[in-house]
Amino acid sequence: MLKKNDILKGVVSALGSNGEGIIKHGDYTVFVPYVLPEEEIEYKVLKVAKNCVYGKVLNVITPSKDRVDAPCSVFCKCGGCQLQHLEYEKQLKVKEENVKRCFSKIAGIDVEINKNVTGESPFRYRNKLQLPVSFNGKETVIGFYAENSHRVVPICDCLINSSWTAKLISAITLYVKEFNLKGYSDFDGSGYIREVTAKELNGSLIICLVLTTKKLVGKDRLIEILTEKLGLEFTLYINVNSKPTNVVYGEEFLLVHGKPEYTGEMFGIKYKMGVRSFMQVNPSVCKKLYGAVCDNASLSEDVTVIDAYSGAGLMTALLASKAKKAIGIEIIPEAVEIANQLALDNGLSNKITNYQGKCEVIMPDIIAKERQQNTNVTVVLDPPRKGCDYAVIKAVKGSLADKVIYVSCNPSTLARDVGLLTGALKYDGNEIVRVKDYTPLYEIDSVTPYDMFAQTKHVETLVVLSRVLNR
Ligand SMILES: C[S@@+](CC[C@H](N)C(=O)[O-])C[C@H]1O[C@@H](n2cnc3c(N)ncnc32)[C@H](O)[C@@H]1O
């Protein structure tokens, strides 16, 4: 029997889907983060659950030939990256294998996985940042939460984020010191400053300080410090959030300095970045991904595209510009407003209809209406991590859509949903089960991972499906 604090040795057999090493110890499966396959390690048992055990590496006895020195000083402490210690080419492979394993294990589908598509750089790629600010009993600290905790690990830089990160942290640290400002405490709700968020578009930043009150202390000096330290065009907002909640922003945003929003452009479509807008975190990979969605959607002047989970509508507009029309469906009202404005700004209002609501509720009717009109339909699905509700899958299966493009940030729910679309899986009212001999309703044309989140365990995947004719 294993117990907490046992110190053991073992050889890592593989990496799990969270990037952690897997070690077999008798009947137990042990998960140990920050180690690599084939490494012999010494580890300490932290927690024993039913058949699985969580451990912490104490010593790498035999390092893997794929191990590299992680360049970040808080790797293993901050919880943001899981794979910095693995050579980058191998990281790409690990993610390809993870996607393949999910298809095989979850849906029983043996599928070829294309090469993982990379961005301009595996470091300094992120264009947005969210830094909690807290009081640790002695001083105010700015950083990231340690994994699975609300303890802030102080940082001076983040190597996967753009190079303005260190300058921004240094500016806020100076401001906090000069005015003796206290970071927020989750424990009793005390403190003044809760979060610093920032996002960048083409070298301009939108910074937001989340405060517990409306009064911005030392406003002019803060703007002076940011101007000196950043050397970039920037906008400053404050947001007021005094509620004991994990939600970052409160309702109220106040513009303090700079332009309210900035304009970008992708494949001829103009879009705006405001303080509330959603942005993909890796612009160079995002451009390749959106380009591939459009290239694979069989777009022409007689195709209607249904863009489910459409967010702020950039992809909807890209699709609409090459199709007869596009229909966006999105749950968040503010995102739908932004999407409508984006359609208007690009002269595409006559080709785009954005619906606000839950895909599982409104998509079946939207699809039924399109079917009545006998139009050729392409469906694009880009759901959150939990994947599509079964009502959405059912609606797509009944849609007669020639093409289905599925963009996913979670290979497990992707495999489940693609299994349901092809017919390899079925939902029998209670649970999802494998189907032995099935004639596919949709065929998988391609499965391509996109390394949107280099150095982390996460991967974005694009699946292109074609309807099998005559069914
Ligand atoms: C992964 S994002 C994709 C956004 C967009 N396609 C893009 O590329 O920017 C998923 C989106 O689905 C929205 N969403 C979540 N659940 C939803 C639901 N049940 N029905 C409609 N939209 C939903 C979220 O608000 C979010 O904007």
Coordinates of C-alpha atoms and ligand atoms in Angstrom, one line a residue:
M1 CA 0.0 0.0 0.0
L2 CA 1.3 3.4 -0.9
K3 CA 0.9 6.2 1.5
K4 CA 1.5 10.0 1.6
N5 CA 5.2 11.0 2.0
D6 CA 6.5 7.7 0.7
I7 CA 9.7 8.2 -1.3
L8 CA 10.0 5.9 -4.3
K9 CA 11.9 5.4 -7.5
G10 CA 10.3 4.6 -10.9
V11 CA 10.7 4.9 -14.6
V12 CA 8.3 7.2 -16.5
S13 CA 6.4 5.3 -19.2
A14 CA 4.6 8.1 -21.0
L15 CA 3.2 11.6 -20.6
G16 CA -0.5 12.0 -19.7
S17 CA -2.8 14.5 -21.3
N18 CA -1.9 17.1 -18.7
G19 CA 1.8 16.8 -19.6
E20 CA 2.6 14.9 -16.4
G21 CA 4.7 11.8 -16.3
I22 CA 3.0 8.4 -15.8
I23 CA 4.7 5.7 -13.7
K24 CA 3.3 2.2 -13.0
H25 CA 3.7 1.1 -9.4
G26 CA 2.0 -2.2 -8.9
D27 CA -1.7 -1.6 -9.4
Y28 CA -1.2 2.1 -9.0
T29 CA -0.8 4.7 -11.7
V30 CA 1.4 7.5 -10.4
F31 CA 1.2 11.0 -12.0
V32 CA 4.3 13.1 -11.5
P33 CA 4.6 16.5 -13.3
Y34 CA 7.8 17.9 -14.9
V35 CA 9.4 14.6 -15.8
L36 CA 9.8 12.9 -19.2
P37 CA 9.3 9.4 -20.7
E38 CA 12.2 6.9 -20.1
E39 CA 13.5 9.0 -17.2
E40 CA 14.3 7.2 -13.9
I41 CA 13.2 9.4 -11.1
E42 CA 12.9 9.6 -7.4
Y43 CA 9.6 11.0 -6.2
K44 CA 7.6 11.7 -3.1
V45 CA 3.9 10.6 -2.8
L46 CA 1.7 13.7 -2.2
K47 CA -1.7 12.1 -2.4
V48 CA -3.1 8.6 -2.7
A49 CA -6.5 8.3 -4.4
K50 CA -8.3 5.1 -5.3
N51 CA -6.0 3.7 -8.0
C52 CA -4.0 6.7 -8.8
V53 CA -1.3 8.5 -6.9
Y54 CA 0.0 12.1 -7.3
G55 CA 3.7 12.6 -6.7
K56 CA 6.3 15.3 -6.8
V57 CA 9.7 14.7 -8.4
L58 CA 12.7 14.9 -6.0
N59 CA 15.5 13.9 -8.3
V60 CA 15.9 13.0 -12.0
I61 CA 18.3 10.0 -11.8
T62 CA 18.6 9.4 -15.5
P63 CA 17.6 12.4 -17.6
S64 CA 15.9 11.9 -21.0
K65 CA 17.9 12.9 -24.1
D66 CA 15.0 15.2 -24.9
R67 CA 15.3 17.2 -21.7
V68 CA 16.4 20.8 -22.0
D69 CA 17.0 23.5 -19.3
A70 CA 13.7 25.3 -18.9
P71 CA 14.6 29.0 -19.5
C72 CA 12.0 30.4 -17.0
S73 CA 13.0 30.8 -13.4
V74 CA 9.5 30.1 -12.1
F75 CA 8.9 27.0 -14.3
C76 CA 7.4 24.3 -12.0
K77 CA 6.2 27.0 -9.5
C78 CA 3.8 29.2 -11.4
G79 CA 1.6 26.6 -13.1
G80 CA 1.4 28.3 -16.5
C81 CA 3.7 26.0 -18.5
Q82 CA 4.0 22.3 -18.2
L83 CA 6.5 21.4 -21.0
Q84 CA 9.3 23.9 -21.0
H85 CA 11.8 21.1 -20.0
L86 CA 11.0 19.2 -23.2
E87 CA 12.7 20.0 -26.5
Y88 CA 10.3 22.0 -28.7
E89 CA 10.1 19.5 -31.6
K90 CA 9.3 16.8 -29.1
Q91 CA 6.6 19.0 -27.5
L92 CA 4.9 19.1 -30.9
K93 CA 5.1 15.3 -31.2
V94 CA 3.7 14.8 -27.7
K95 CA 0.6 16.9 -28.6
E96 CA 0.1 15.0 -31.9
E97 CA 0.3 11.7 -30.0
N98 CA -2.2 13.0 -27.4
V99 CA -4.7 13.9 -30.1
K100 CA -4.3 10.5 -31.8
R101 CA -4.6 8.7 -28.4
C102 CA -7.9 10.6 -27.6
F103 CA -9.4 9.6 -31.0
S104 CA -8.4 6.0 -30.5
K105 CA -9.3 5.6 -26.8
I106 CA -12.5 7.7 -26.7
A107 CA -14.0 7.1 -30.1
G108 CA -12.2 4.0 -31.3
I109 CA -11.1 5.9 -34.4
D110 CA -7.6 5.3 -35.7
V111 CA -6.8 8.5 -37.6
E112 CA -3.7 10.0 -39.1
I113 CA -2.7 13.2 -37.4
N114 CA -1.1 16.0 -39.5
K115 CA 2.1 17.7 -38.3
N116 CA 1.4 20.2 -35.6
V117 CA 1.3 23.7 -37.1
T118 CA 3.6 26.2 -35.3
G119 CA 3.6 30.0 -35.0
E120 CA 6.4 32.5 -35.4
S121 CA 8.1 31.6 -32.1
P122 CA 7.6 29.1 -29.3
F123 CA 8.3 31.9 -26.8
R124 CA 7.1 35.4 -26.5
Y125 CA 4.0 34.5 -28.5
R126 CA 1.2 35.5 -26.2
N127 CA -0.5 38.9 -26.7
K128 CA -2.4 39.0 -23.4
L129 CA -1.8 38.7 -19.8
Q130 CA -3.7 38.5 -16.5
L131 CA -1.8 39.0 -13.3
P132 CA -3.3 38.7 -9.9
V133 CA -2.1 41.1 -7.2
S134 CA -2.2 40.0 -3.7
F135 CA -0.9 40.7 -0.2
N136 CA 1.1 37.9 1.3
G137 CA 1.1 39.1 4.8
K138 CA 4.3 41.1 4.4
E139 CA 4.1 42.8 1.0
T140 CA 2.1 43.2 -2.2
V141 CA 3.0 40.7 -4.8
I142 CA 2.2 40.5 -8.6
G143 CA 2.5 37.2 -10.5
F144 CA 0.5 34.1 -11.4
Y145 CA -1.4 31.7 -9.3
A146 CA 0.5 28.5 -8.5
E147 CA -1.2 25.5 -10.1
N148 CA -4.6 24.6 -8.5
S149 CA -4.2 27.3 -5.9
H150 CA -4.9 31.0 -5.1
R151 CA -1.4 31.6 -3.9
V152 CA 0.4 34.2 -6.1
V153 CA 3.9 33.3 -7.2
P154 CA 5.7 36.6 -7.8
I155 CA 7.2 37.0 -11.3
C156 CA 9.3 39.7 -13.0
D157 CA 8.6 38.4 -16.6
C158 CA 6.8 35.7 -18.5
L159 CA 8.7 34.1 -21.3
I160 CA 5.7 33.0 -23.3
N161 CA 4.2 36.5 -23.2
S162 CA 5.4 39.4 -25.3
S163 CA 8.4 41.4 -24.2
W164 CA 6.4 44.3 -22.7
T165 CA 5.5 41.9 -19.8
A166 CA 8.6 42.7 -17.7
K167 CA 8.3 46.4 -18.3
L168 CA 4.6 46.3 -17.3
I169 CA 5.3 44.3 -14.1
S170 CA 8.2 46.7 -13.2
A171 CA 5.9 49.7 -13.7
I172 CA 3.1 48.4 -11.6
T173 CA 5.5 47.2 -8.9
L174 CA 7.0 50.8 -8.7
Y175 CA 3.5 52.3 -8.6
V176 CA 2.4 50.0 -5.8
K177 CA 5.5 50.8 -3.8
E178 CA 5.4 54.6 -4.3
F179 CA 1.8 54.7 -3.1
N180 CA 2.1 51.9 -0.6
L181 CA -0.9 50.1 -2.1
K182 CA -2.1 46.8 -0.7
G183 CA -2.9 43.8 -2.9
Y184 CA -6.2 42.0 -2.6
S185 CA -6.7 39.2 -0.1
D186 CA -9.1 36.4 -1.1
F187 CA -9.3 35.5 2.6
D188 CA -11.0 38.6 3.9
G189 CA -11.7 40.7 0.8
S190 CA -9.3 43.5 2.0
G191 CA -6.8 45.3 -0.2
Y192 CA -7.0 47.8 -3.0
I193 CA -5.6 46.3 -6.2
R194 CA -6.8 42.8 -7.4
E195 CA -5.6 42.2 -11.0
V196 CA -3.6 43.8 -13.8
T197 CA -4.7 42.7 -17.2
A198 CA -3.1 43.7 -20.6
K199 CA -3.6 42.8 -24.2
E200 CA -1.7 43.9 -27.3
L201 CA -2.7 44.6 -30.8
N202 CA 0.1 45.6 -33.3
G203 CA 2.3 47.1 -30.6
S204 CA -0.5 49.0 -28.7
L205 CA -1.6 47.9 -25.2
I206 CA -4.9 48.0 -23.4
I207 CA -4.1 47.8 -19.7
C208 CA -6.7 47.4 -17.0
L209 CA -6.3 47.6 -13.3
V210 CA -9.0 45.8 -11.4
L211 CA -9.5 47.7 -8.1
T212 CA -11.9 47.3 -5.1
T213 CA -12.9 51.0 -5.4
K214 CA -13.6 53.6 -8.1
K215 CA -10.8 55.9 -6.9
L216 CA -7.6 55.6 -8.8
V217 CA -4.8 56.6 -6.4
G218 CA -1.9 58.7 -8.0
K219 CA -3.4 58.6 -11.5
D220 CA -1.0 61.1 -13.1
R221 CA 2.1 59.5 -11.6
L222 CA 0.8 56.0 -12.8
I223 CA 0.5 57.3 -16.3
E224 CA 3.9 58.9 -16.1
I225 CA 5.5 55.6 -14.9
L226 CA 3.7 53.5 -17.6
T227 CA 4.8 56.0 -20.3
E228 CA 8.4 55.9 -19.1
K229 CA 8.7 52.2 -18.6
L230 CA 6.7 50.8 -21.5
G231 CA 7.8 53.0 -24.4
L232 CA 4.6 51.9 -26.2
E233 CA 1.3 53.4 -27.1
F234 CA -1.2 52.4 -24.3
T235 CA -4.7 52.7 -23.0
L236 CA -5.5 52.5 -19.3
Y237 CA -8.8 51.4 -17.9
I238 CA -9.8 50.7 -14.3
N239 CA -12.4 48.2 -13.5
V240 CA -14.2 48.0 -10.1
N241 CA -14.7 44.6 -8.6
S242 CA -15.3 44.5 -4.8
K243 CA -17.2 41.2 -4.8
P244 CA -15.8 38.0 -3.3
T245 CA -15.8 36.2 -6.6
N246 CA -13.3 34.4 -9.0
V247 CA -14.7 36.4 -11.9
V248 CA -12.0 38.9 -12.8
Y249 CA -13.9 41.9 -13.9
G250 CA -16.8 43.8 -12.3
E251 CA -19.4 45.5 -14.4
E252 CA -17.9 48.9 -14.5
F253 CA -14.9 49.9 -16.8
L254 CA -13.6 53.5 -16.7
L255 CA -11.3 54.9 -19.3
V256 CA -8.4 56.7 -17.7
H257 CA -5.9 57.3 -20.5
G258 CA -5.6 56.6 -24.3
K259 CA -7.8 55.4 -27.1
P260 CA -10.8 53.3 -26.1
E261 CA -10.0 50.7 -28.7
Y262 CA -7.5 49.7 -31.4
T263 CA -8.1 48.4 -34.9
G264 CA -6.5 45.3 -36.5
E265 CA -6.9 43.5 -39.8
M266 CA -6.9 39.9 -40.9
F267 CA -7.3 38.7 -44.5
G268 CA -8.9 42.1 -45.4
I269 CA -11.4 42.1 -42.5
K270 CA -11.0 44.9 -40.0
Y271 CA -11.7 44.2 -36.3
K272 CA -11.5 46.2 -33.1
M273 CA -9.8 45.3 -29.8
G274 CA -11.5 46.9 -26.8
V275 CA -11.1 46.2 -23.1
R276 CA -13.8 43.5 -23.2
S277 CA -13.1 41.9 -26.5
F278 CA -12.1 38.2 -26.7
M279 CA -8.8 37.6 -28.6
Q280 CA -7.0 34.4 -29.5
V281 CA -3.7 34.4 -27.5
N282 CA -1.3 33.6 -30.3
P283 CA -1.8 35.9 -33.3
S284 CA 0.5 34.1 -35.8
V285 CA -1.1 30.7 -35.1
C286 CA -4.6 32.2 -35.0
K287 CA -4.1 33.6 -38.5
K288 CA -3.0 30.2 -39.9
L289 CA -5.9 28.5 -38.1
Y290 CA -8.6 30.9 -39.4
G291 CA -7.0 30.7 -42.9
A292 CA -7.3 26.9 -42.8
V293 CA -10.9 27.1 -41.6
C294 CA -11.8 29.2 -44.6
D295 CA -9.8 27.2 -47.0
N296 CA -11.5 23.9 -45.9
A297 CA -15.0 25.2 -45.7
S298 CA -15.8 24.7 -49.5
L299 CA -17.0 28.3 -49.6
S300 CA -18.7 29.7 -52.7
E301 CA -21.5 32.1 -53.5
D302 CA -24.1 29.4 -53.0
V303 CA -23.0 28.2 -49.6
T304 CA -24.4 29.3 -46.2
V305 CA -22.1 28.9 -43.3
I306 CA -23.3 28.4 -39.8
D307 CA -20.6 29.5 -37.4
A308 CA -21.6 28.0 -34.0
Y309 CA -19.9 29.5 -30.9
S310 CA -18.9 32.5 -32.9
G311 CA -17.5 34.8 -30.2
A312 CA -16.7 38.3 -31.4
G313 CA -17.4 37.4 -35.0
L314 CA -14.1 37.7 -36.7
M315 CA -14.2 34.2 -38.2
T316 CA -17.9 34.7 -39.1
A317 CA -16.9 37.7 -41.1
L318 CA -14.0 35.9 -42.8
L319 CA -16.4 33.1 -43.8
A320 CA -19.1 35.4 -44.9
S321 CA -16.8 37.3 -47.2
K322 CA -16.4 34.2 -49.4
A323 CA -19.9 32.7 -49.0
K324 CA -23.5 33.5 -49.8
K325 CA -24.1 34.3 -46.1
A326 CA -23.0 33.4 -42.6
I327 CA -24.9 32.9 -39.4
G328 CA -23.1 33.4 -36.1
I329 CA -24.4 31.9 -32.9
E330 CA -23.0 33.1 -29.6
I331 CA -24.2 33.1 -26.0
I332 CA -22.6 36.3 -24.7
P333 CA -24.6 39.4 -25.6
E334 CA -21.6 41.8 -25.6
A335 CA -19.8 39.5 -28.0
V336 CA -22.8 39.5 -30.4
E337 CA -22.9 43.4 -30.2
I338 CA -19.2 43.5 -31.2
A339 CA -19.8 40.9 -34.0
N340 CA -22.6 43.0 -35.4
Q341 CA -20.5 46.1 -35.3
L342 CA -17.7 44.2 -37.0
A343 CA -20.1 43.1 -39.8
L344 CA -21.2 46.7 -40.2
D345 CA -17.7 48.1 -40.3
N346 CA -16.7 45.6 -43.0
G347 CA -19.8 46.2 -45.2
L348 CA -21.0 42.6 -44.5
S349 CA -24.2 43.3 -42.6
N350 CA -26.3 42.0 -45.6
K351 CA -24.4 38.7 -45.5
I352 CA -24.2 38.1 -41.7
T353 CA -26.9 37.4 -39.1
N354 CA -25.6 37.0 -35.5
Y355 CA -28.0 35.3 -33.1
Q356 CA -27.5 35.6 -29.4
G357 CA -28.3 32.4 -27.5
K358 CA -27.3 28.9 -26.7
C359 CA -26.3 26.8 -29.7
E360 CA -28.1 23.8 -28.2
V361 CA -31.3 25.8 -28.0
I362 CA -31.4 27.8 -31.2
M363 CA -29.3 25.9 -33.7
P364 CA -31.8 23.1 -34.4
D365 CA -34.3 25.7 -35.7
I366 CA -31.7 27.7 -37.6
I367 CA -30.6 24.5 -39.4
A368 CA -34.1 23.3 -40.1
K369 CA -34.9 26.7 -41.8
E370 CA -31.8 26.4 -44.0
R371 CA -32.7 22.9 -44.9
Q372 CA -36.1 24.1 -46.1
Q373 CA -34.4 26.5 -48.4
N374 CA -32.4 23.8 -50.0
T375 CA -29.1 25.7 -49.6
N376 CA -25.7 24.1 -49.4
V377 CA -24.6 24.4 -45.8
T378 CA -21.2 24.3 -44.1
V379 CA -21.1 24.2 -40.3
V380 CA -18.2 25.5 -38.2
L381 CA -18.1 24.4 -34.6
D382 CA -15.7 26.2 -32.1
P383 CA -17.0 25.3 -28.7
P384 CA -15.5 25.9 -25.3
R385 CA -13.5 23.1 -23.6
K386 CA -16.5 21.0 -22.7
G387 CA -17.3 20.5 -26.4
C388 CA -20.8 20.5 -28.0
D389 CA -24.0 19.8 -26.3
Y390 CA -25.6 16.6 -27.8
A391 CA -28.5 18.7 -29.2
V392 CA -25.9 20.5 -31.4
I393 CA -24.4 17.3 -32.7
K394 CA -27.9 16.0 -33.4
A395 CA -28.8 19.2 -35.3
V396 CA -25.6 19.0 -37.4
K397 CA -26.2 15.3 -38.2
G398 CA -29.7 16.3 -39.5
S399 CA -28.4 19.3 -41.3
L400 CA -27.2 17.7 -44.5
A401 CA -24.2 20.0 -44.2
D402 CA -21.6 18.9 -46.8
K403 CA -18.7 20.1 -44.6
V404 CA -18.3 20.3 -40.9
I405 CA -15.2 22.1 -39.6
Y406 CA -14.5 21.5 -35.9
V407 CA -12.0 23.8 -34.0
S408 CA -11.3 22.5 -30.5
C409 CA -9.0 23.3 -27.5
N410 CA -9.8 20.0 -25.9
P411 CA -8.8 16.8 -27.7
S412 CA -11.0 14.6 -25.4
T413 CA -14.3 16.3 -26.1
L414 CA -13.3 16.8 -29.7
A415 CA -12.8 13.0 -30.1
R416 CA -16.2 12.3 -28.4
D417 CA -18.0 14.8 -30.7
V418 CA -16.3 13.6 -33.9
G419 CA -17.1 10.0 -32.9
L420 CA -20.8 11.0 -32.6
L421 CA -20.7 12.9 -35.9
T422 CA -19.1 10.0 -37.9
G423 CA -21.3 7.3 -36.2
A424 CA -18.4 5.6 -34.4
L425 CA -20.2 6.6 -31.2
K426 CA -23.8 6.9 -30.4
Y427 CA -25.8 8.4 -27.5
D428 CA -28.4 5.9 -26.3
G429 CA -30.3 8.4 -24.1
N430 CA -28.1 7.6 -21.0
E431 CA -24.6 7.2 -22.1
I432 CA -22.3 7.4 -25.1
V433 CA -21.4 4.0 -26.5
R434 CA -19.2 2.6 -29.3
V435 CA -20.9 1.3 -32.5
K436 CA -19.2 -1.8 -33.9
D437 CA -19.9 -1.8 -37.6
Y438 CA -21.1 1.5 -38.8
T439 CA -21.3 3.2 -42.2
P440 CA -19.9 6.7 -41.5
L441 CA -22.2 9.6 -41.9
Y442 CA -19.2 11.9 -42.0
E443 CA -15.7 11.0 -43.1
I444 CA -12.7 12.6 -41.4
D445 CA -10.7 14.5 -44.1
S446 CA -8.0 15.8 -41.8
V447 CA -7.0 16.3 -38.2
T448 CA -4.4 19.0 -37.7
P449 CA -3.1 20.2 -34.3
Y450 CA -2.1 23.9 -34.0
D451 CA 0.4 24.8 -31.4
M452 CA -1.4 27.9 -30.1
F453 CA -0.1 27.4 -26.6
A454 CA 3.6 26.4 -26.9
Q455 CA 5.4 25.3 -23.7
T456 CA 2.0 24.3 -22.1
K457 CA 0.0 21.1 -22.2
H458 CA -2.7 22.7 -24.3
V459 CA -3.3 22.2 -28.0
E460 CA -5.8 23.6 -30.5
T461 CA -7.0 21.1 -33.2
L462 CA -8.8 21.5 -36.5
V463 CA -10.8 18.6 -37.9
V464 CA -12.4 18.7 -41.3
L465 CA -15.3 16.4 -42.0
S466 CA -17.1 15.7 -45.3
R467 CA -20.6 14.2 -45.5
V468 CA -20.5 10.8 -47.1
L469 CA -22.7 11.1 -50.2
N470 CA -26.1 9.5 -50.7
R471 CA -27.0 9.3 -47.0
Ligands
LIG1 C1 -13.6 28.9 -28.1 S1 -14.5 30.3 -28.1 C2 -14.6 30.5 -29.9 C3 -14.9 32.0 -30.3 C4 -14.7 32.3 -31.7 N1 -15.1 31.2 -32.6 C5 -13.3 32.7 -32.0 O1 -12.6 32.1 -32.8 O2 -12.9 33.8 -31.5 C6 -16.1 29.6 -27.7 C7 -17.2 30.7 -27.7 O3 -18.5 30.0 -27.4 C8 -19.3 30.8 -26.6 N2 -20.2 29.8 -25.9 C9 -20.0 29.0 -24.8 N3 -21.1 28.2 -24.6 C10 -22.0 28.5 -25.6 C11 -23.3 28.0 -25.9 N4 -23.8 27.0 -25.2 N5 -23.9 28.5 -27.0 C12 -23.3 29.5 -27.8 N6 -22.1 30.0 -27.5 C13 -21.4 29.5 -26.4 C14 -18.3 31.4 -25.7 O4 -18.8 32.6 -25.1 C15 -17.1 31.7 -26.6 O5 -17.3 33.0 -27.3

